[in-house]
Amino acid sequence: MAEIVLDKVSKRYPDGALAVSEADITIADGEFIILVGPSGCGKSTMLNMIAGLEDISAGELRIDGERVNEKAPKDRDIAMVFQSYALYPHMSVRENMAFPLRLAKVDDATVRRKVDEAARILDLTQHLDRKPANLSGGQRQRVAMGRAIVRNPKAFLMDEPLSNLDAKLRVQMRTSVSKLQKQLATTTVYVTHDQTEAMTLGDRVVVLRSGKVQQIGSPQFLYDNPANLFVAGFIGSPSMNFLPGTLGEGELMTALGPVTLSDRVRRLVEAAGAPREVIAGIRPEHFEDVALMDADHAARSGSTFTATVDVLESMGSDKYAYFTVEGETAASAELDELAADSGTADTGATPGSQLVTRLSVTSHAREGEPLDVWFDADKVQVFDPSTGRNLTYAG
Amino acid sequence: MSHVLDRPSTKPVLSEGKRAERRLGWLLCAPAAIVMLAVTAWPIIYSVWLSLQRYDLRFPDDRQFVGLANYAAVLSNGYWWTAFGVTTVITVVSVVIELVLGMLLALAMHRTLVGRGLVRTVTLIPYGIVTVVAAFSWFYAWNSDTGYLAALFGAEAPLTQRIPSLLIIILAEVWKTTPFMALLLMAGLALVPDDLLRAASMDGANAWQRFTRVMLPVMKPAILVALLFRTLDAFRIFDNIFILTKGANDTSSVSMQTYNNLIRGLNLGIGSTMSVLIFVAVAIIAFVFVKLFGASAPGNDPGGKR
Ligand SMILES: Nc1ncnc2c1ncn2[C@@H]1O[C@H](COP(=O)(O)OP(=O)(O)OP(=O)(O)O)[C@@H](O)[C@H]1O
Ligand SMILES: [Mg+2]
């Protein structure tokens, strides 16, 4: 158990690449913290620096208040779970899990007890004498976890531990990782590029973009109050809709028509000194089919537009309706990067931008037919296109 | 677990297509197999046949089938056993030294980030030199007239004494074939994933423990292959001894003895007997290696690839 502090930690690789730049993170004792970001943003590098597998170029890393920059991995008392699991192929499951204890010269009886205990927790008891090569992906993953937990380290580091599993197993293992962490209450740093994992697992989430920390906070806080366009677009699935807009007197003009901003939003935008040209962000769940609403309430609290449903996906519990919005698409460096990461860059078949809305399942929306859609004016977020800053940030 | 139950116990019946495919496979292999048999099996069979006869080219008329008499003669002969002992000592000592040096070289080559190509090339130079040429240079370095190394170490004609001769022979062997060992071992090092070593560091292993507890076991198949190759090669040592001592002072190997009987003595019977015995010894060595290392024999290691 330990508190881990990254104090302006930077990493520059010998070839000059700046992988992490001045990261300031304080990880509380027992906390489950997630590092998330697109590929190549420096997550693994940061984790390896905490582990001691990569040197720290600048800044200080403290574990329990003690500077550990110069300590070898084995002296930091931290366990790590690798994406490839890195199980020793020549050892049985039991020997794999016992390896850290044997190196620590723990006596045989204790090794046995601890390995059996870990195997029981991870449901590996009947596989103890098998070799890793003969195990399924999920079992290997659990052995890797077992090897980490047997010696009660100060902290766990996990580098995309679930990314080699298929979707269903991943969801299962996600819950067991979360349960295990709660049970052991050991400080855990978990790397993932999957925002769903980030949202569901962690106490707090650190969003990284090209080596820089964008925002740190609880998953819900990041979802409700993203600090900038990048976090807004990265967190949430399906992701936030972005539309270019123009700010007027208490009003926001977008391709969906004019919106009268709520008092709260207006005050925030004014306080932030917003430019005229902005990007408006609306999450899919803040739309609704007008037919299902009280007309009066709809008119007071939001704005309504009419558009043709391109695609309708019924998920059972909700319906997702996709629309095409005519006109300019929102443009900014952050959004380009997000599009590149999710592989949706320049699909460009349709002019205009796509709008994703989540409607109640009772909606009578039909593909190819026009629909009146309402959205909540109080939930509109406004971003500065040049800096990406969230002008409605209330944190 | 339980899905073993519904596996059919008899061999599955091959479909028509599969059988045709197999037949084609055999046909495609046949030419190579026939050539192999012709060039390797025939000489072996022929020398076995010769070894069962009294057959000395100086007295061709005395040719006669004598059964195992030649074997009895060779195996009860002191020269043969001396040669066998010398060969064994040279093999064991040189292979052990080569393994250690080769491993160090392989690690160095694996680790170097700058000028890797150059380092490898330089390392491989001894292996590229023809054995006989290299043996001659060692000979001139150690003989009594031109021997600058002999002079340097103040040794008086070392190639005329048994122990110094053997040491020089081993030195020449090691110098020549360590690069080969290093190359094979380096291929083995590439088999060890970086993550595995990182995991071992995280688990608390120091550099030596990472080497002995993770690296060596994972690259065991490669080590086995390297050792096997080198042991078989070293057991048949000939050129170096032939040039350096000509087998004088009890330094001849089994191959030297065979050569002396077969080519110099023109005794086809005894010579063939000796070569058959070498063949048997080599076969035993190979067998022991494969048995000893059991499941980690090359191509038979599901645990090795993850
Ligand atoms: N050994 C290295 N030498 C030079 N640059 C490196 C090295 N390792 C990583 N980098 C660079 O550092 C940056 C961060 O890499 P890192 O592996 O931390 O990314 P990541 O966030 O873990 O990505 P992924 O999700 O793909 O694993 C990348 O731009 C990468 O090219
Ligand atoms: Mg990574």
XYZ file of C-alpha atoms and ligand atoms in Angstrom:
733
model
C 0.000 0.000 0.000
C 1.436 3.242 -0.964
C 0.896 6.727 -2.172
C 2.543 7.370 -5.519
C 3.398 10.893 -6.546
C 4.575 11.963 -9.980
C 6.100 15.398 -9.632
C 6.665 17.047 -13.028
C 7.840 13.725 -14.431
C 9.046 13.805 -18.040
C 10.458 11.199 -20.363
C 12.570 11.909 -23.392
C 13.760 8.832 -25.279
C 17.341 8.773 -26.536
C 16.102 9.402 -30.070
C 14.636 12.699 -28.915
C 10.975 11.696 -28.734
C 9.233 13.372 -25.798
C 6.890 10.644 -24.587
C 5.704 12.159 -21.305
C 5.911 15.812 -20.464
C 5.716 17.218 -16.935
C 3.101 14.853 -15.570
C 1.795 15.850 -12.152
C -0.274 13.077 -10.621
C -0.879 12.174 -7.005
C -2.197 8.663 -6.558
C -3.684 8.123 -3.126
C -3.073 5.021 -1.061
C -5.430 2.251 -2.156
C -6.708 4.171 -5.129
C -7.547 2.583 -8.470
C -6.370 5.026 -11.096
C -6.676 4.642 -14.844
C -4.338 6.091 -17.450
C -6.244 6.422 -20.671
C -5.537 7.939 -24.046
C -5.117 7.076 -27.696
C -2.280 4.889 -28.950
C 1.173 6.393 -28.557
C 0.178 9.021 -26.002
C 2.727 7.764 -23.461
C 0.671 5.539 -21.176
C 3.058 2.601 -21.199
C 6.007 4.918 -20.857
C 4.510 6.486 -17.761
C 3.754 3.092 -16.257
C 7.258 1.813 -17.015
C 8.721 4.838 -15.296
C 6.703 4.092 -12.181
C 7.853 0.474 -12.423
C 11.482 1.446 -12.868
C 11.784 -0.215 -16.263
C 12.409 3.153 -17.928
C 14.579 5.924 -16.537
C 12.937 9.186 -15.622
C 14.397 12.056 -17.658
C 13.214 14.865 -15.416
C 11.064 15.330 -12.363
C 10.659 13.191 -9.302
C 8.766 10.004 -8.547
C 7.928 9.406 -4.906
C 6.489 6.308 -3.349
C 5.314 6.888 0.210
C 7.146 10.187 0.253
C 10.473 8.646 -0.689
C 12.234 9.537 -3.944
C 12.635 6.358 -5.998
C 13.933 7.686 -9.339
C 17.187 5.783 -8.936
C 15.810 2.566 -7.435
C 15.855 -0.662 -9.420
C 12.454 -2.241 -10.142
C 13.053 -5.016 -7.634
C 13.636 -2.535 -4.829
C 10.406 -0.653 -5.420
C 8.155 -3.504 -4.295
C 5.690 -3.017 -7.119
C 4.085 -5.781 -9.165
C 3.199 -5.468 -12.809
C 0.806 -7.257 -15.135
C 1.834 -7.112 -18.775
C -0.322 -6.970 -21.857
C 1.432 -10.075 -23.152
C 1.090 -11.603 -19.638
C 4.821 -12.458 -19.794
C 4.341 -15.824 -18.089
C 7.456 -17.957 -17.811
C 6.834 -20.686 -20.399
C 9.060 -23.250 -18.709
C 7.304 -23.049 -15.351
C 3.980 -24.461 -14.256
C 1.246 -22.134 -13.092
C 2.234 -22.809 -9.508
C 5.900 -22.061 -10.182
C 4.981 -18.926 -12.083
C 3.010 -17.574 -9.182
C 5.616 -18.679 -6.667
C 8.500 -17.079 -8.576
C 8.467 -13.662 -6.846
C 8.216 -15.344 -3.452
C 11.067 -17.739 -4.207
C 13.240 -14.824 -5.248
C 12.368 -13.151 -1.970
C 13.558 -16.332 -0.206
C 10.220 -17.002 1.441
C 10.060 -20.432 3.087
C 8.325 -23.311 1.306
C 5.301 -23.585 3.575
C 4.476 -19.899 3.220
C 4.969 -20.008 -0.545
C 2.581 -22.901 -0.750
C -0.017 -21.214 1.408
C 0.139 -17.926 -0.470
C 0.035 -19.516 -3.907
C -2.902 -21.696 -2.916
C -4.657 -18.672 -1.516
C -4.097 -16.629 -4.693
C -5.153 -19.576 -6.839
C -8.345 -19.859 -4.853
C -9.159 -16.177 -5.219
C -8.517 -16.347 -8.959
C -10.170 -19.726 -9.441
C -7.003 -21.367 -10.724
C -6.721 -24.191 -8.227
C -7.308 -26.989 -10.726
C -4.778 -25.537 -13.179
C -1.838 -25.153 -10.797
C 0.222 -27.925 -12.356
C -0.304 -26.978 -15.985
C 2.042 -25.026 -18.198
C 0.992 -21.564 -19.430
C 1.034 -22.757 -23.047
C -1.858 -25.087 -22.270
C -4.103 -22.432 -20.751
C -6.774 -20.285 -22.339
C -6.285 -16.536 -22.676
C -8.447 -15.745 -19.690
C -6.648 -18.295 -17.521
C -3.257 -16.919 -18.524
C -4.466 -13.477 -17.655
C -5.473 -14.714 -14.214
C -2.102 -16.387 -13.684
C -0.455 -13.063 -14.481
C -2.697 -11.428 -11.892
C -1.888 -14.193 -9.447
C 1.832 -13.658 -9.851
C 1.243 -10.002 -9.021
C -0.902 -10.498 -5.941
C 0.991 -13.300 -4.159
C 3.578 -11.075 -2.597
C 1.325 -8.231 -1.395
C 3.222 -5.493 -3.191
C 2.847 -1.816 -2.428
C 1.150 -1.241 -5.756
C -0.028 -2.952 -8.919
C 0.733 -1.671 -12.363
C -1.286 -3.079 -15.239
C -0.570 -2.347 -18.879
C -3.664 -3.115 -20.924
C -4.112 -6.429 -19.138
C -7.389 -7.269 -20.839
C -6.700 -6.206 -24.390
C -5.805 -9.702 -25.590
C -9.138 -11.150 -24.511
C -12.294 -11.371 -26.564
C -15.078 -8.901 -25.860
C -17.181 -11.068 -23.575
C -14.301 -12.306 -21.472
C -13.041 -8.770 -21.230
C -16.260 -7.634 -19.604
C -16.121 -10.580 -17.197
C -12.506 -9.998 -16.284
C -13.175 -6.303 -15.897
C -15.556 -7.010 -13.071
C -13.213 -9.465 -11.423
C -10.275 -7.066 -11.636
C -12.421 -4.396 -10.057
C -13.612 -6.743 -7.307
C -10.102 -7.977 -6.654
C -8.804 -4.448 -6.330
C -11.559 -3.523 -3.876
C -10.852 -6.664 -1.883
C -7.101 -6.112 -1.685
C -7.324 -2.317 -1.472
C -3.890 -1.997 -3.052
C -2.926 1.116 -4.998
C -3.391 0.251 -8.667
C -2.375 2.057 -11.833
C -4.149 0.653 -14.833
C -3.397 1.537 -18.443
C -5.978 1.210 -21.163
C -6.910 2.860 -24.409
C -10.493 1.721 -24.018
C -12.611 4.508 -22.561
C -15.308 2.042 -21.436
C -12.761 0.262 -19.245
C -11.627 3.625 -17.937
C -15.175 4.668 -17.083
C -16.173 1.437 -15.375
C -13.030 0.531 -13.450
C -11.345 3.452 -11.880
C -11.788 5.668 -8.879
C -10.151 8.346 -10.955
C -9.133 8.634 -14.583
C -6.136 10.415 -16.050
C -6.618 11.376 -19.686
C -3.383 11.691 -21.652
C -2.785 13.217 -25.037
C 0.649 13.124 -26.677
C 2.432 12.898 -23.365
C 0.501 15.625 -21.593
C -2.049 15.130 -18.853
C -5.332 16.616 -20.050
C -7.534 16.119 -17.015
C -7.718 14.042 -13.856
C -10.956 13.231 -12.121
C -13.603 10.667 -11.346
C -15.143 9.058 -14.422
C -18.467 10.802 -13.885
C -16.813 14.180 -13.405
C -14.824 13.796 -16.618
C -17.977 12.802 -18.419
C -20.006 15.738 -17.128
C -17.264 18.351 -17.046
C -14.588 17.637 -19.636
C -11.860 20.262 -19.442
C -11.402 20.414 -23.192
C -12.516 19.123 -26.552
C -10.157 16.165 -26.416
C -11.482 14.807 -23.137
C -15.052 15.536 -24.219
C -14.601 13.557 -27.408
C -12.585 10.741 -25.865
C -14.804 9.960 -22.890
C -18.227 8.598 -23.669
C -19.539 6.086 -26.158
C -21.037 6.937 -28.574
C -19.049 10.108 -28.305
C -20.248 13.669 -27.940
C -21.633 15.432 -31.016
C -19.666 18.492 -32.060
C -21.124 21.309 -34.183
C -19.668 24.653 -35.148
C -21.653 27.520 -33.637
C -21.782 31.272 -33.277
C -22.457 32.958 -29.956
C -24.926 35.843 -29.953
C -26.821 37.632 -27.213
C -27.632 34.766 -24.848
C -28.097 32.626 -27.885
C -26.078 30.020 -29.701
C -26.578 29.622 -33.448
C -25.803 26.172 -34.803
C -26.845 24.046 -37.747
C -29.633 22.769 -35.493
C -31.083 26.271 -35.277
C -30.787 28.915 -32.591
C -30.585 27.778 -28.981
C -31.378 29.977 -26.043
C -28.717 29.141 -23.495
C -29.747 28.445 -19.942
C -28.724 31.007 -17.329
C -26.107 28.669 -15.937
C -24.462 28.099 -19.297
C -24.681 31.769 -20.228
C -22.958 32.852 -17.027
C -20.143 30.336 -17.503
C -19.609 31.317 -21.118
C -19.528 35.007 -20.273
C -17.149 34.457 -17.378
C -14.822 32.510 -19.651
C -14.683 35.333 -22.182
C -15.805 33.251 -25.122
C -14.976 34.129 -28.713
C -17.823 34.465 -31.241
C -17.009 31.340 -33.176
C -17.228 28.270 -30.962
C -17.806 24.543 -31.074
C -20.927 23.247 -29.379
C -20.910 19.783 -27.862
C -24.037 17.797 -27.035
C -24.054 14.227 -25.735
C -26.381 11.732 -27.455
C -28.529 11.212 -24.354
C -29.443 14.880 -24.181
C -31.658 14.532 -27.243
C -35.237 13.296 -27.163
C -38.120 12.613 -29.505
C -40.439 15.641 -29.175
C -43.518 13.466 -29.542
C -42.720 11.867 -26.178
C -42.410 15.159 -24.351
C -44.620 17.725 -22.847
C -44.598 20.473 -25.538
C -44.472 23.254 -23.010
C -41.534 21.819 -21.120
C -39.734 21.089 -24.363
C -40.033 24.658 -25.545
C -38.895 26.095 -22.221
C -35.884 23.930 -21.527
C -34.392 23.360 -24.918
C -34.584 23.695 -28.623
C -36.197 21.614 -31.337
C -35.169 20.743 -34.854
C -36.478 18.487 -37.600
C -34.278 16.110 -39.554
C -34.470 12.879 -41.481
C -33.395 9.744 -39.653
C -30.509 8.146 -41.588
C -30.083 5.039 -39.513
C -31.991 3.770 -36.527
C -30.448 1.241 -34.160
C -32.681 -0.265 -31.557
C -30.668 -1.495 -28.599
C -33.640 -2.873 -26.712
C -33.338 -0.388 -23.896
C -32.793 2.668 -26.118
C -32.923 3.693 -29.715
C -29.994 5.373 -31.421
C -31.020 7.647 -34.280
C -28.378 8.993 -36.645
C -28.876 12.226 -38.585
C -26.795 14.162 -41.071
C -26.405 17.822 -40.248
C -25.856 20.094 -43.249
C -23.145 22.696 -43.273
C -19.654 23.025 -41.876
C -18.168 20.346 -39.657
C -16.510 21.345 -36.432
C -12.769 21.580 -36.975
C -9.943 21.575 -34.450
C -6.653 19.798 -33.904
C -8.078 17.804 -31.014
C -11.038 16.532 -33.004
C -8.771 15.543 -35.882
C -6.617 13.541 -33.520
C -9.614 11.800 -31.993
C -10.943 10.943 -35.428
C -7.569 9.553 -36.435
C -7.463 7.425 -33.290
C -10.934 5.971 -33.713
C -10.324 5.400 -37.409
C -13.213 7.588 -38.530
C -11.038 10.238 -40.144
C -12.098 11.286 -43.626
C -14.710 8.676 -44.276
C -16.107 11.788 -45.906
C -18.781 10.099 -48.053
C -21.528 12.359 -46.765
C -21.152 16.098 -46.647
C -21.912 17.636 -43.271
C -21.444 15.993 -39.922
C -23.149 13.034 -38.374
C -25.293 13.486 -35.308
C -25.913 10.608 -32.921
C -28.908 10.817 -30.644
C -30.195 8.450 -28.002
C -33.958 8.376 -27.823
C -36.380 6.575 -25.558
C -37.300 3.138 -26.763
C -40.943 4.235 -27.081
C -40.020 6.691 -29.848
C -41.757 6.104 -33.163
C -38.757 7.201 -35.206
C -38.481 5.423 -38.554
C -35.511 5.232 -40.864
C -35.788 7.630 -43.816
C -38.590 9.651 -42.240
C -38.313 13.084 -40.696
C -38.425 13.366 -36.934
C -38.799 16.278 -34.541
C -35.972 16.135 -32.053
C -35.479 18.174 -28.922
C -32.231 18.756 -27.038
C -31.483 20.117 -23.598
C -30.123 23.657 -23.707
C -28.694 23.383 -20.214
C -26.502 20.444 -21.219
C -24.873 22.117 -24.203
C -21.130 22.512 -23.737
C -19.252 25.261 -25.512
C -15.626 24.941 -26.598
C -13.073 27.372 -27.910
C -11.992 25.960 -31.306
C -8.485 27.413 -31.185
C -7.426 26.183 -27.728
C -9.950 23.391 -27.281
C -10.805 24.738 -23.806
C -14.263 24.015 -22.435
C -15.877 27.412 -21.912
C -18.682 25.909 -19.860
C -16.294 24.040 -17.547
C -17.702 24.211 -14.038
C -14.939 22.437 -12.158
C -11.029 -32.284 -18.600
C -14.160 -33.720 -19.990
C -14.101 -33.141 -23.728
C -11.644 -35.992 -24.091
C -14.654 -38.305 -23.908
C -16.121 -37.692 -27.298
C -12.852 -37.899 -29.170
C -12.881 -40.991 -31.447
C -10.444 -43.603 -30.227
C -9.543 -44.979 -33.661
C -7.553 -43.053 -36.215
C -9.875 -40.812 -38.178
C -10.605 -42.121 -41.652
C -8.969 -39.858 -44.178
C -11.111 -38.312 -46.828
C -10.329 -38.959 -50.485
C -8.828 -35.495 -50.928
C -6.620 -35.808 -47.874
C -5.269 -39.137 -49.041
C -4.443 -37.775 -52.480
C -2.710 -34.873 -50.817
C -0.594 -37.238 -48.753
C 0.358 -39.275 -51.775
C 1.435 -36.106 -53.538
C 3.471 -35.192 -50.460
C 5.361 -38.462 -50.588
C 5.930 -38.130 -54.316
C 7.361 -34.664 -53.876
C 9.702 -35.860 -51.146
C 10.823 -38.964 -53.009
C 13.657 -37.524 -55.137
C 15.296 -35.895 -52.132
C 14.850 -39.044 -50.051
C 16.413 -41.184 -52.768
C 19.428 -38.884 -53.112
C 19.840 -38.856 -49.339
C 19.775 -42.634 -49.194
C 22.268 -42.908 -52.059
C 24.810 -40.501 -50.640
C 24.561 -41.315 -46.951
C 23.084 -44.731 -46.451
C 25.132 -46.501 -49.077
C 28.584 -45.463 -47.781
C 27.511 -46.387 -44.260
C 26.309 -49.804 -45.318
C 29.418 -50.323 -47.408
C 31.781 -49.458 -44.566
C 29.879 -51.769 -42.230
C 30.372 -54.474 -44.839
C 34.090 -53.689 -45.138
C 34.484 -53.678 -41.370
C 33.465 -57.322 -41.245
C 36.349 -58.393 -43.495
C 40.060 -58.704 -43.304
C 41.007 -56.413 -46.140
C 44.421 -54.828 -46.399
C 45.230 -53.239 -49.759
C 48.877 -54.217 -49.336
C 47.788 -57.846 -49.247
C 44.635 -57.845 -51.393
C 44.712 -61.611 -51.795
C 44.154 -62.178 -48.080
C 40.697 -60.639 -48.248
C 38.415 -62.690 -46.083
C 35.169 -62.429 -44.120
C 36.120 -62.411 -40.435
C 32.899 -61.418 -38.655
C 33.498 -59.236 -35.621
C 37.216 -59.993 -35.352
C 38.164 -56.486 -36.499
C 36.012 -55.007 -33.729
C 37.681 -57.211 -31.161
C 41.069 -56.127 -32.456
C 40.279 -52.416 -32.333
C 38.467 -52.460 -29.006
C 41.283 -54.359 -27.296
C 43.911 -52.007 -28.676
C 45.543 -49.450 -26.367
C 46.105 -46.889 -29.148
C 42.407 -46.804 -29.906
C 41.478 -46.172 -26.290
C 44.178 -43.510 -25.902
C 42.821 -41.786 -28.987
C 39.296 -42.164 -27.642
C 40.297 -40.579 -24.351
C 42.105 -37.714 -26.099
C 39.095 -37.107 -28.318
C 36.715 -37.113 -25.367
C 38.856 -34.692 -23.385
C 39.233 -32.326 -26.335
C 35.492 -32.530 -27.036
C 34.333 -31.896 -23.490
C 36.826 -29.171 -22.628
C 36.529 -27.262 -25.885
C 32.729 -27.454 -26.025
C 32.392 -26.223 -22.446
C 34.734 -23.301 -23.083
C 32.988 -22.533 -26.360
C 29.604 -22.548 -24.652
C 30.670 -20.053 -22.008
C 32.563 -17.781 -24.388
C 29.875 -18.126 -27.046
C 27.208 -17.123 -24.555
C 29.188 -14.071 -23.476
C 29.737 -13.092 -27.100
C 26.089 -13.665 -27.944
C 24.970 -11.500 -25.019
C 27.410 -8.795 -26.061
C 26.212 -8.907 -29.657
C 22.581 -8.948 -28.555
C 23.071 -5.931 -26.339
C 25.231 -3.724 -28.546
C 23.175 -0.982 -30.028
C 25.914 0.724 -32.026
C 27.772 -0.996 -34.833
C 26.001 -4.291 -34.347
C 26.788 -5.346 -37.889
C 30.476 -4.570 -37.467
C 30.689 -6.447 -34.168
C 29.075 -9.482 -35.720
C 31.337 -9.442 -38.729
C 34.468 -9.122 -36.625
C 33.297 -11.951 -34.384
C 32.698 -14.212 -37.323
C 36.144 -13.793 -38.903
C 37.732 -16.865 -37.247
C 34.858 -19.013 -38.444
C 35.344 -17.770 -41.983
C 38.979 -18.847 -42.152
C 39.636 -22.320 -43.533
C 40.462 -24.631 -40.637
C 43.702 -25.850 -42.202
C 44.928 -22.305 -42.782
C 44.090 -21.326 -39.235
C 45.756 -24.485 -37.952
C 48.927 -23.612 -39.840
C 49.023 -20.157 -38.321
C 48.674 -21.663 -34.870
C 51.383 -24.158 -35.775
C 53.825 -21.431 -36.773
C 52.880 -19.435 -33.699
C 53.795 -22.274 -31.387
C 56.562 -24.263 -33.090
C 60.132 -24.009 -31.958
C 61.615 -21.938 -34.841
C 59.031 -19.309 -35.745
C 56.855 -19.526 -32.655
C 56.280 -15.985 -31.455
C 53.645 -17.160 -29.005
C 55.932 -19.900 -27.757
C 58.646 -17.277 -27.295
C 56.245 -14.926 -25.632
C 55.221 -17.496 -23.043
C 58.762 -18.811 -22.762
C 57.613 -22.273 -23.748
C 60.225 -24.662 -25.086
C 58.741 -26.345 -28.199
C 55.287 -26.900 -26.686
C 54.108 -28.954 -29.646
C 56.500 -31.742 -28.723
C 54.911 -32.350 -25.317
C 51.606 -33.984 -24.757
C 49.718 -31.655 -22.389
C 50.837 -28.392 -24.017
C 49.977 -29.870 -27.413
C 46.495 -30.779 -26.265
C 45.999 -27.318 -24.811
C 47.065 -25.720 -28.073
C 44.760 -28.000 -30.020
C 41.892 -27.009 -27.751
C 42.839 -23.343 -28.091
C 42.779 -23.617 -31.874
C 39.391 -25.374 -31.760
C 37.883 -22.822 -29.403
C 39.216 -19.862 -31.355
C 37.830 -21.279 -34.543
C 34.338 -22.358 -33.548
C 33.266 -20.046 -30.736
C 31.785 -17.610 -33.288
C 29.577 -20.380 -34.625
C 28.394 -21.151 -31.123
C 27.780 -17.458 -30.489
C 25.719 -17.167 -33.633
C 23.507 -20.115 -32.738
C 23.080 -18.834 -29.192
C 22.208 -15.386 -30.414
C 19.363 -16.872 -32.418
C 18.268 -18.423 -29.115
C 18.474 -15.101 -27.299
C 16.123 -13.603 -29.827
C 13.579 -16.194 -28.643
C 13.418 -14.640 -25.184
C 10.754 -11.919 -25.215
C 11.741 -8.606 -23.617
C 8.562 -8.595 -21.573
C 9.638 -11.815 -19.880
C 12.836 -10.244 -18.633
C 10.985 -7.118 -17.579
C 8.504 -9.271 -15.699
C 11.377 -11.025 -13.971
C 12.854 -7.678 -12.913
C 9.486 -6.692 -11.506
C 9.300 -10.016 -9.683
C 12.544 -9.133 -7.954
C 15.168 -10.960 -9.986
C 18.640 -9.473 -10.334
C 20.601 -9.728 -13.564
C 22.109 -13.119 -12.709
C 18.765 -14.572 -11.653
C 17.145 -13.245 -14.813
C 19.854 -14.993 -16.804
C 19.759 -18.353 -15.028
C 16.080 -18.621 -14.119
C 14.431 -17.123 -17.175
C 16.797 -16.654 -20.087
C 18.602 -19.991 -19.992
C 15.496 -22.170 -19.583
C 13.637 -20.344 -22.336
C 16.524 -20.636 -24.762
C 17.290 -24.229 -23.792
C 16.264 -25.647 -27.187
C 18.713 -23.326 -28.927
C 21.461 -24.215 -26.465
C 20.771 -27.879 -27.045
C 21.079 -27.529 -30.795
C 24.298 -25.545 -30.464
C 25.792 -28.064 -28.049
C 24.762 -30.998 -30.182
C 26.284 -29.536 -33.324
C 29.484 -28.611 -31.614
C 29.876 -31.870 -29.711
C 29.454 -33.948 -32.839
C 31.853 -31.710 -34.718
C 34.443 -31.695 -31.966
C 34.270 -35.469 -31.611
C 35.347 -35.834 -35.209
C 38.262 -33.404 -34.801
C 40.914 -33.959 -37.444
C 42.411 -30.931 -39.258
C 43.818 -29.140 -36.246
C 45.553 -32.233 -34.883
C 46.759 -33.240 -38.311
C 48.512 -29.894 -38.800
C 49.619 -29.146 -35.250
C 51.042 -32.472 -34.018
C 50.302 -35.097 -36.638
C 49.122 -37.163 -33.717
C 52.566 -37.372 -32.166
C 52.995 -37.833 -28.388
C 49.641 -39.534 -27.968
C 47.639 -36.623 -29.206
C 45.778 -38.307 -32.037
C 42.008 -38.415 -32.091
C 39.847 -41.295 -33.239
C 39.525 -39.675 -36.648
C 43.321 -39.446 -36.868
C 43.615 -43.137 -36.019
C 41.068 -43.997 -38.654
C 42.927 -41.930 -41.204
C 46.211 -43.554 -40.296
C 44.824 -47.032 -40.739
C 42.615 -46.396 -43.710
C 44.661 -44.071 -45.907
C 48.221 -44.399 -44.665
C 48.045 -48.037 -43.624
C 45.703 -48.975 -46.489
C 43.963 -51.346 -44.105
C 40.372 -51.080 -45.271
C 39.062 -53.596 -42.735
C 40.442 -51.988 -39.592
C 39.888 -48.476 -40.929
C 36.256 -49.188 -41.713
C 35.793 -50.734 -38.301
C 37.054 -47.556 -36.716
C 34.823 -45.334 -38.811
C 31.824 -47.486 -37.921
C 32.766 -47.145 -34.248
C 32.959 -43.349 -34.633
C 29.577 -43.401 -36.305
C 28.160 -45.393 -33.394
C 29.719 -43.031 -30.853
C 28.285 -40.017 -32.634
C 24.870 -41.680 -32.766
C 25.066 -42.373 -29.042
C 25.995 -38.760 -28.313
C 23.054 -37.493 -30.364
C 20.712 -39.957 -28.683
C 21.876 -39.001 -25.206
C 21.419 -35.315 -25.958
C 17.892 -35.768 -27.195
C 16.996 -38.077 -24.302
C 18.668 -35.983 -21.653
C 16.929 -32.804 -22.644
C 13.743 -34.726 -23.254
C 10.797 -32.564 -24.171
C 12.958 -29.562 -24.920
C 14.399 -31.181 -28.019
C 14.053 -28.878 -30.987
C 10.689 -28.938 -32.711
C 9.109 -30.657 -29.756
C 8.473 -27.835 -27.368
C 4.972 -26.476 -26.989
C 6.049 -24.580 -23.892
C 8.756 -22.732 -25.746
C 6.535 -20.773 -28.030
C 3.870 -18.883 -26.275
N 12.083 2.883 -26.852
C 11.575 3.984 -27.416
N 12.380 4.850 -28.085
C 11.872 5.956 -28.655
N 10.592 6.327 -28.613
C 9.736 5.514 -27.969
C 10.179 4.314 -27.334
N 9.114 3.706 -26.771
C 8.058 4.505 -27.039
N 8.427 5.589 -27.751
C 7.553 6.693 -28.194
O 6.951 7.271 -27.070
C 5.586 7.552 -27.307
C 4.724 6.884 -26.252
O 4.829 5.482 -26.343
P 4.050 4.504 -25.387
O 4.528 3.124 -25.667
O 4.157 4.982 -24.005
O 2.570 4.682 -25.923
P 1.218 4.041 -25.361
O 0.393 5.172 -24.891
O 1.530 2.957 -24.410
O 0.574 3.478 -26.673
P -0.218 2.097 -26.923
O -1.622 2.338 -26.514
O -0.101 1.934 -28.398
O 0.481 1.039 -26.141
C 5.288 7.058 -28.701
O 5.240 8.189 -29.551
C 6.436 6.169 -29.054
O 6.749 6.285 -30.407
Mg 1.345 0.750 -24.450
